[in-house]
PDB file of C-alpha atoms in Angstrom:
ATOM      1  CA  MET A  22      -6.085  31.421   8.693  1.00 35.00           C
ATOM      2  CA  ILE A  23      -5.746  30.384  12.350  1.00 33.00           C
ATOM      3  CA  ALA A  24      -8.345  27.654  11.824  1.00 35.00           C
ATOM      4  CA  GLN A  25      -6.378  26.332   8.860  1.00 34.00           C
ATOM      5  CA  LEU A  26      -3.199  26.302  10.934  1.00 31.00           C
ATOM      6  CA  PHE A  27      -4.792  24.293  13.718  1.00 30.00           C
ATOM      7  CA  ALA A  28      -6.407  21.949  11.191  1.00 36.00           C
ATOM      8  CA  GLY A  29      -2.991  21.240   9.707  1.00 40.00           C
ATOM      9  CA  MET A  30      -1.507  20.680  13.146  1.00 37.00           C
ATOM     10  CA  GLY A  31      -4.264  18.185  13.886  1.00 43.00           C
ATOM     11  CA  SER A  32      -3.373  16.167  10.804  1.00 46.00           C
ATOM     12  CA  VAL A  33       0.283  16.066  11.785  1.00 43.00           C
ATOM     13  CA  THR A  34      -0.588  14.958  15.314  1.00 46.00           C
ATOM     14  CA  ALA A  35      -2.939  12.259  14.051  1.00 54.00           C
ATOM     15  CA  ALA A  36      -0.333  10.925  11.634  1.00 58.00           C
ATOM     16  CA  ALA A  37       2.245  10.872  14.414  1.00 56.00           C
ATOM     17  CA  GLU A  38      -0.059   8.600  16.420  1.00 88.00           C
ATOM     18  CA  MET A  39      -0.351   6.135  13.551  1.00 94.00           C
ATOM     19  CA  ARG A  40       2.298   3.434  13.243  1.00 95.00           C
ATOM     20  CA  LEU A  41       2.942   0.532  10.919  1.00 97.00           C
ATOM     21  CA  VAL A  42       2.623  -2.947  12.372  1.00 97.00           C
ATOM     22  CA  TRP A  43       3.246  -6.398  11.000  1.00 97.00           C
ATOM     23  CA  PRO A  44       0.065  -8.403  10.340  1.00 97.00           C
ATOM     24  CA  SER A  45      -0.563 -10.613  13.357  1.00 97.00           C
ATOM     25  CA  ARG A  46      -3.286 -12.226  15.469  1.00 96.00           C
ATOM     26  CA  GLU A  47      -3.247  -9.200  17.766  1.00 97.00           C
ATOM     27  CA  TYR A  48      -4.509  -6.887  15.035  1.00 98.00           C
ATOM     28  CA  LEU A  49      -6.543  -9.382  13.007  1.00 97.00           C
ATOM     29  CA  PRO A  50      -9.997  -8.787  14.607  1.00 97.00           C
ATOM     30  CA  SER A  51      -9.847  -5.090  13.687  1.00 97.00           C
ATOM     31  CA  TYR A  52      -8.708  -5.992  10.161  1.00 97.00           C
ATOM     32  CA  VAL A  53     -11.652  -8.381   9.810  1.00 96.00           C
ATOM     33  CA  ALA A  54     -14.014  -5.655  11.041  1.00 96.00           C
ATOM     34  CA  ALA A  55     -12.785  -3.331   8.279  1.00 95.00           C
ATOM     35  CA  LEU A  56     -13.371  -6.011   5.656  1.00 94.00           C
ATOM     36  CA  GLN A  57     -16.862  -6.620   7.034  1.00 94.00           C
ATOM     37  CA  ARG A  58     -17.613  -2.898   6.710  1.00 93.00           C
ATOM     38  CA  GLY A  59     -16.955  -3.198   2.978  1.00 91.00           C
ATOM     39  CA  TRP A  60     -13.356  -2.002   2.689  1.00 92.00           C
ATOM     40  CA  SER A  61     -11.311  -3.853   0.061  1.00 88.00           C
ATOM     41  CA  PRO A  62      -7.509  -4.202   0.265  1.00 85.00           C
ATOM     42  CA  ASP A  63      -7.375  -4.096  -3.545  1.00 78.00           C
ATOM     43  CA  ASN A  64      -8.718  -0.848  -5.018  1.00 73.00           C
ATOM     44  CA  MET A  65      -9.019  -2.537  -8.419  1.00 68.00           C
ATOM     45  CA  ARG A  66     -10.964  -5.559  -7.145  1.00 70.00           C
ATOM     46  CA  GLN A  67     -13.773  -4.902  -4.668  1.00 72.00           C
ATOM     47  CA  GLU A  68     -14.331  -8.642  -4.310  1.00 75.00           C
ATOM     48  CA  ALA A  69     -10.877  -9.001  -2.751  1.00 75.00           C
ATOM     49  CA  GLY A  70     -12.389  -8.101   0.621  1.00 77.00           C
ATOM     50  CA  SER A  71     -14.834 -11.014   0.671  1.00 84.00           C
ATOM     51  CA  GLU A  72     -12.118 -13.320  -0.656  1.00 89.00           C
ATOM     52  CA  GLU A  73      -9.862 -12.405   2.251  1.00 90.00           C
ATOM     53  CA  LEU A  74     -12.651 -12.955   4.761  1.00 93.00           C
ATOM     54  CA  ALA A  75     -13.094 -16.466   3.344  1.00 94.00           C
ATOM     55  CA  ARG A  76      -9.374 -17.181   3.588  1.00 93.00           C
ATOM     56  CA  ILE A  77      -9.248 -15.952   7.175  1.00 95.00           C
ATOM     57  CA  ALA A  78     -12.205 -18.156   8.096  1.00 95.00           C
ATOM     58  CA  VAL A  79     -10.450 -21.217   6.668  1.00 95.00           C
ATOM     59  CA  ASN A  80      -6.969 -20.626   8.128  1.00 96.00           C
ATOM     60  CA  ALA A  81      -6.147 -17.327   9.799  1.00 96.00           C
ATOM     61  CA  GLU A  82      -2.506 -18.221  10.444  1.00 96.00           C
ATOM     62  CA  ALA A  83      -1.896 -19.107   6.804  1.00 94.00           C
ATOM     63  CA  PHE A  84      -3.528 -15.854   5.737  1.00 94.00           C
ATOM     64  CA  LEU A  85      -1.299 -13.788   8.022  1.00 96.00           C
ATOM     65  CA  ALA A  86       1.815 -15.637   6.849  1.00 94.00           C
ATOM     66  CA  SER A  87       0.912 -14.927   3.205  1.00 93.00           C
ATOM     67  CA  LEU A  88       1.115 -11.172   3.800  1.00 95.00           C
ATOM     68  CA  VAL A  89       4.872 -11.317   4.382  1.00 95.00           C
ATOM     69  CA  ASP A  90       6.395 -13.202   1.453  1.00 94.00           C
ATOM     70  CA  ARG A  91       9.887 -11.975   0.609  1.00 92.00           C
ATOM     71  CA  ALA A  92      10.624 -15.202  -1.288  1.00 89.00           C
ATOM     72  CA  ALA A  93       7.422 -15.071  -3.392  1.00 88.00           C
ATOM     73  CA  LYS A  94       6.373 -18.572  -2.368  1.00 89.00           C
ATOM     74  CA  GLY A  95       2.678 -17.726  -2.308  1.00 82.00           C
ATOM     75  CA  ALA A  96      -0.004 -18.464  -4.853  1.00 82.00           C
ATOM     76  CA  PRO A  97      -0.164 -16.515  -8.128  1.00 83.00           C
ATOM     77  CA  VAL A  98      -1.813 -13.101  -8.045  1.00 80.00           C
ATOM     78  CA  THR A  99      -5.326 -12.678  -9.485  1.00 79.00           C
ATOM     79  CA  LEU A 100      -5.546  -9.672 -11.798  1.00 79.00           C
ATOM     80  CA  PRO A 101      -8.693  -7.546 -12.313  1.00 77.00           C
ATOM     81  CA  ASP A 102      -9.644  -9.436 -15.485  1.00 75.00           C
ATOM     82  CA  GLY A 103      -9.501 -12.775 -13.644  1.00 77.00           C
ATOM     83  CA  SER A 104      -6.176 -13.895 -15.106  1.00 81.00           C
ATOM     84  CA  VAL A 105      -3.281 -14.835 -12.838  1.00 84.00           C
ATOM     85  CA  ALA A 106       0.328 -13.712 -12.743  1.00 82.00           C
ATOM     86  CA  GLN A 107       3.469 -14.713 -10.925  1.00 85.00           C
ATOM     87  CA  ARG A 108       3.728 -13.328  -7.415  1.00 88.00           C
ATOM     88  CA  LEU A 109       6.553 -10.911  -6.684  1.00 92.00           C
ATOM     89  CA  PRO A 110       8.564 -10.821  -3.456  1.00 94.00           C
ATOM     90  CA  GLY A 111       7.049  -8.371  -1.016  1.00 95.00           C
ATOM     91  CA  TYR A 112       5.042  -7.785   2.101  1.00 96.00           C
ATOM     92  CA  SER A 113       2.193  -5.828   3.640  1.00 96.00           C
ATOM     93  CA  ARG A 114       2.242  -3.563   6.673  1.00 97.00           C
ATOM     94  CA  TRP A 115      -0.904  -2.511   8.486  1.00 98.00           C
ATOM     95  CA  MET A 116      -1.606   1.064   9.594  1.00 97.00           C
ATOM     96  CA  TRP A 117      -2.623   1.133  13.244  1.00 97.00           C
ATOM     97  CA  ASP A 118      -3.810   3.943  15.494  1.00 96.00           C
ATOM     98  CA  GLY A 119      -5.488   1.806  18.123  1.00 96.00           C
ATOM     99  CA  GLU A 120      -7.473   0.046  15.433  1.00 96.00           C
ATOM    100  CA  PHE A 121      -6.836  -1.008  11.853  1.00 97.00           C
ATOM    101  CA  CYS A 122      -6.872   1.964   9.495  1.00 96.00           C
ATOM    102  CA  GLY A 123      -5.204   0.848   6.264  1.00 96.00           C
ATOM    103  CA  ARG A 124      -2.661  -1.269   4.451  1.00 96.00           C
ATOM    104  CA  ILE A 125       0.510  -0.479   2.523  1.00 97.00           C
ATOM    105  CA  GLN A 126       2.421  -2.967   0.389  1.00 96.00           C
ATOM    106  CA  LEU A 127       5.959  -3.116  -0.941  1.00 97.00           C
ATOM    107  CA  ARG A 128       6.935  -5.454  -3.795  1.00 95.00           C
ATOM    108  CA  TRP A 129       9.967  -5.750  -6.002  1.00 94.00           C
ATOM    109  CA  GLN A 130      11.626  -7.867  -8.677  1.00 90.00           C
ATOM    110  CA  PRO A 131      14.919  -9.446  -7.584  1.00 87.00           C
ATOM    111  CA  GLY A 132      18.027  -7.998  -9.185  1.00 84.00           C
ATOM    112  CA  THR A 133      16.376  -5.022 -10.854  1.00 86.00           C
ATOM    113  CA  GLY A 134      14.382  -1.907 -10.114  1.00 87.00           C
ATOM    114  CA  ALA A 135      12.067  -2.672 -13.035  1.00 90.00           C
ATOM    115  CA  LEU A 136       8.674  -4.317 -12.604  1.00 90.00           C
ATOM    116  CA  PRO A 137       6.784  -6.704 -14.918  1.00 88.00           C
ATOM    117  CA  PRO A 138       3.936  -5.161 -16.951  1.00 85.00           C
ATOM    118  CA  TYR A 139       1.243  -6.666 -14.723  1.00 86.00           C
ATOM    119  CA  CYS A 140       2.548  -4.818 -11.651  1.00 88.00           C
ATOM    120  CA  LEU A 141       2.066  -1.060 -11.932  1.00 88.00           C
ATOM    121  CA  GLY A 142       4.053   0.020  -8.892  1.00 93.00           C
ATOM    122  CA  HIS A 143       6.444  -0.991  -6.139  1.00 96.00           C
ATOM    123  CA  ILE A 144       4.141   0.415  -3.480  1.00 96.00           C
ATOM    124  CA  GLY A 145       0.388   0.374  -3.103  1.00 94.00           C
ATOM    125  CA  TYR A 146      -1.642   1.690  -0.206  1.00 94.00           C
ATOM    126  CA  SER A 147      -5.215   2.073   0.928  1.00 93.00           C
ATOM    127  CA  VAL A 148      -6.695   3.839   3.955  1.00 95.00           C
ATOM    128  CA  VAL A 149     -10.163   2.827   5.130  1.00 96.00           C
ATOM    129  CA  PRO A 150     -12.706   5.556   4.255  1.00 94.00           C
ATOM    130  CA  TRP A 151     -13.480   6.403   7.893  1.00 96.00           C
ATOM    131  CA  LYS A 152      -9.796   7.156   8.595  1.00 95.00           C
ATOM    132  CA  GLN A 153      -8.978   9.227   5.535  1.00 93.00           C
ATOM    133  CA  GLY A 154      -7.851  12.839   5.712  1.00 92.00           C
ATOM    134  CA  ARG A 155      -5.594  12.336   8.745  1.00 94.00           C
ATOM    135  CA  GLY A 156      -2.215  12.117   6.994  1.00 95.00           C
ATOM    136  CA  TYR A 157      -1.943   8.364   7.537  1.00 96.00           C
ATOM    137  CA  ALA A 158      -1.070   7.478   3.944  1.00 96.00           C
ATOM    138  CA  THR A 159       1.640  10.153   3.816  1.00 96.00           C
ATOM    139  CA  ARG A 160       3.224   8.848   7.016  1.00 96.00           C
ATOM    140  CA  ALA A 161       2.943   5.215   5.925  1.00 97.00           C
ATOM    141  CA  LEU A 162       4.569   5.893   2.571  1.00 96.00           C
ATOM    142  CA  ARG A 163       7.406   7.784   4.227  1.00 95.00           C
ATOM    143  CA  ASP A 164       8.127   4.846   6.523  1.00 95.00           C
ATOM    144  CA  VAL A 165       7.950   2.259   3.741  1.00 96.00           C
ATOM    145  CA  LEU A 166      10.352   4.264   1.580  1.00 95.00           C
ATOM    146  CA  HIS A 167      12.965   3.696   4.297  1.00 92.00           C
ATOM    147  CA  GLU A 168      12.189  -0.017   4.160  1.00 93.00           C
ATOM    148  CA  ALA A 169      12.492  -0.009   0.367  1.00 93.00           C
ATOM    149  CA  ALA A 170      15.981   1.431   0.726  1.00 90.00           C
ATOM    150  CA  ALA A 171      16.847  -1.402   3.096  1.00 88.00           C
ATOM    151  CA  GLU A 172      15.750  -3.849   0.376  1.00 89.00           C
ATOM    152  CA  GLY A 173      18.292  -2.265  -1.980  1.00 88.00           C
ATOM    153  CA  LEU A 174      15.887  -0.290  -4.164  1.00 92.00           C
ATOM    154  CA  LEU A 175      17.261   2.990  -5.518  1.00 93.00           C
ATOM    155  CA  TYR A 176      13.830   4.201  -6.568  1.00 94.00           C
ATOM    156  CA  VAL A 177      10.215   3.145  -6.444  1.00 96.00           C
ATOM    157  CA  GLU A 178       7.399   3.744  -8.878  1.00 96.00           C
ATOM    158  CA  ILE A 179       3.851   4.387  -7.680  1.00 96.00           C
ATOM    159  CA  THR A 180       0.788   4.750  -9.886  1.00 94.00           C
ATOM    160  CA  THR A 181      -2.531   6.424  -9.240  1.00 94.00           C
ATOM    161  CA  ASP A 182      -5.592   7.558 -11.152  1.00 93.00           C
ATOM    162  CA  PRO A 183      -5.560  11.019 -12.806  1.00 94.00           C
ATOM    163  CA  ASP A 184      -8.580  12.092 -10.728  1.00 94.00           C
ATOM    164  CA  ASN A 185      -7.201  10.802  -7.417  1.00 94.00           C
ATOM    165  CA  VAL A 186      -5.747  14.105  -6.241  1.00 95.00           C
ATOM    166  CA  PRO A 187      -5.342  13.047  -2.567  1.00 94.00           C
ATOM    167  CA  SER A 188      -3.165  10.091  -3.598  1.00 94.00           C
ATOM    168  CA  GLN A 189      -1.107  12.321  -5.874  1.00 95.00           C
ATOM    169  CA  ARG A 190      -0.481  14.693  -2.956  1.00 95.00           C
ATOM    170  CA  VAL A 191       0.619  11.781  -0.755  1.00 96.00           C
ATOM    171  CA  ILE A 192       3.226  10.789  -3.332  1.00 96.00           C
ATOM    172  CA  GLU A 193       4.400  14.348  -3.970  1.00 96.00           C
ATOM    173  CA  ARG A 194       4.818  15.015  -0.241  1.00 96.00           C
ATOM    174  CA  ASN A 195       7.237  12.091  -0.207  1.00 95.00           C
ATOM    175  CA  GLY A 196       9.327  13.384  -3.098  1.00 95.00           C
ATOM    176  CA  GLY A 197       7.463  11.744  -5.942  1.00 96.00           C
ATOM    177  CA  VAL A 198       7.882  13.220  -9.416  1.00 96.00           C
ATOM    178  CA  LEU A 199       5.354  12.624 -12.190  1.00 97.00           C
ATOM    179  CA  VAL A 200       6.960  10.565 -14.958  1.00 94.00           C
ATOM    180  CA  GLU A 201       4.107   9.913 -17.367  1.00 93.00           C
ATOM    181  CA  GLU A 202       0.427   9.390 -17.979  1.00 94.00           C
ATOM    182  CA  PHE A 203      -0.262   6.027 -19.605  1.00 88.00           C
ATOM    183  CA  VAL A 204      -2.940   3.424 -20.271  1.00 90.00           C
ATOM    184  CA  ALA A 205      -2.832   0.318 -18.089  1.00 84.00           C
ATOM    185  CA  PRO A 206      -2.654  -3.096 -19.794  1.00 81.00           C
ATOM    186  CA  ALA A 207      -5.939  -4.785 -20.674  1.00 78.00           C
ATOM    187  CA  ALA A 208      -5.521  -7.267 -17.800  1.00 73.00           C
ATOM    188  CA  LEU A 209      -5.505  -4.277 -15.431  1.00 78.00           C
ATOM    189  CA  GLY A 210      -8.551  -2.559 -16.879  1.00 75.00           C
ATOM    190  CA  ASN A 211      -7.194  -0.294 -19.647  1.00 76.00           C
ATOM    191  CA  GLY A 212      -7.654   2.751 -17.419  1.00 85.00           C
ATOM    192  CA  ARG A 213      -5.562   5.890 -17.586  1.00 92.00           C
ATOM    193  CA  LYS A 214      -2.899   6.093 -14.879  1.00 93.00           C
ATOM    194  CA  LEU A 215      -0.240   8.471 -13.627  1.00 95.00           C
ATOM    195  CA  ARG A 216       3.190   7.026 -12.898  1.00 95.00           C
ATOM    196  CA  TYR A 217       5.339   8.699 -10.243  1.00 97.00           C
ATOM    197  CA  ARG A 218       8.920   7.936  -9.333  1.00 96.00           C
ATOM    198  CA  VAL A 219      10.507   8.495  -5.931  1.00 96.00           C
ATOM    199  CA  GLN A 220      14.310   8.418  -5.772  1.00 94.00           C
ATOM    200  CA  ILE A 221      15.692   6.725  -2.682  1.00 88.00           C
ATOM    201  CA  SER A 222      18.978   7.607  -1.038  1.00 72.00           C
ATOM    202  CA  PRO A 223      21.203   4.542  -0.491  1.00 59.00           C
ATOM    203  CA  GLN A 224      21.395   3.344   3.099  1.00 52.00           C
ATOM    204  CA  PRO A 225      24.677   4.281   4.832  1.00 48.00           C
ATOM    205  CA  PHE A 226      26.903   1.405   5.856  1.00 43.00           C
TER     206      PHE A 226
END
């Protein structure tokens, strides 16, 4: 029991030491190192990691700028089946604890809380395997929910796989409620998914 208590305290302390940063040159070498170790920023497309390495090699500044795109001026998004879809406004934040440890993204559709069928959630996140189990995803999601409120969203939807219990716990710890189990569109692999919704309190004026 005491060991469990101290283990839990360790996770809280570790998460407290993690912060979200904006993608920049300062953090890019550590991000590149994670990609070179085989981590992919897209959990539905493993090849996304090598694609990003190629983009960074061609023009690192353009790559960094593409990760913060509130006006959706970037190139169309490549879906898992190879088709492309219109990019939504959004941005990425990087998890940082002295080195890169993960990425969390927020995207939205202007004027509505709804999302197009090819986008399964407002928020997506991924922690590199060697940094998992430290509470980083829970902390990152909590912080981004505040940012979502600042963007005017009253709720966000987040999807995960039925067997991804750690991700489900991350969402539930941040107030997520299971809405449904569904089958993703063919362009997204036809896999079974769980859809959670997190209500967001409006920002005070």
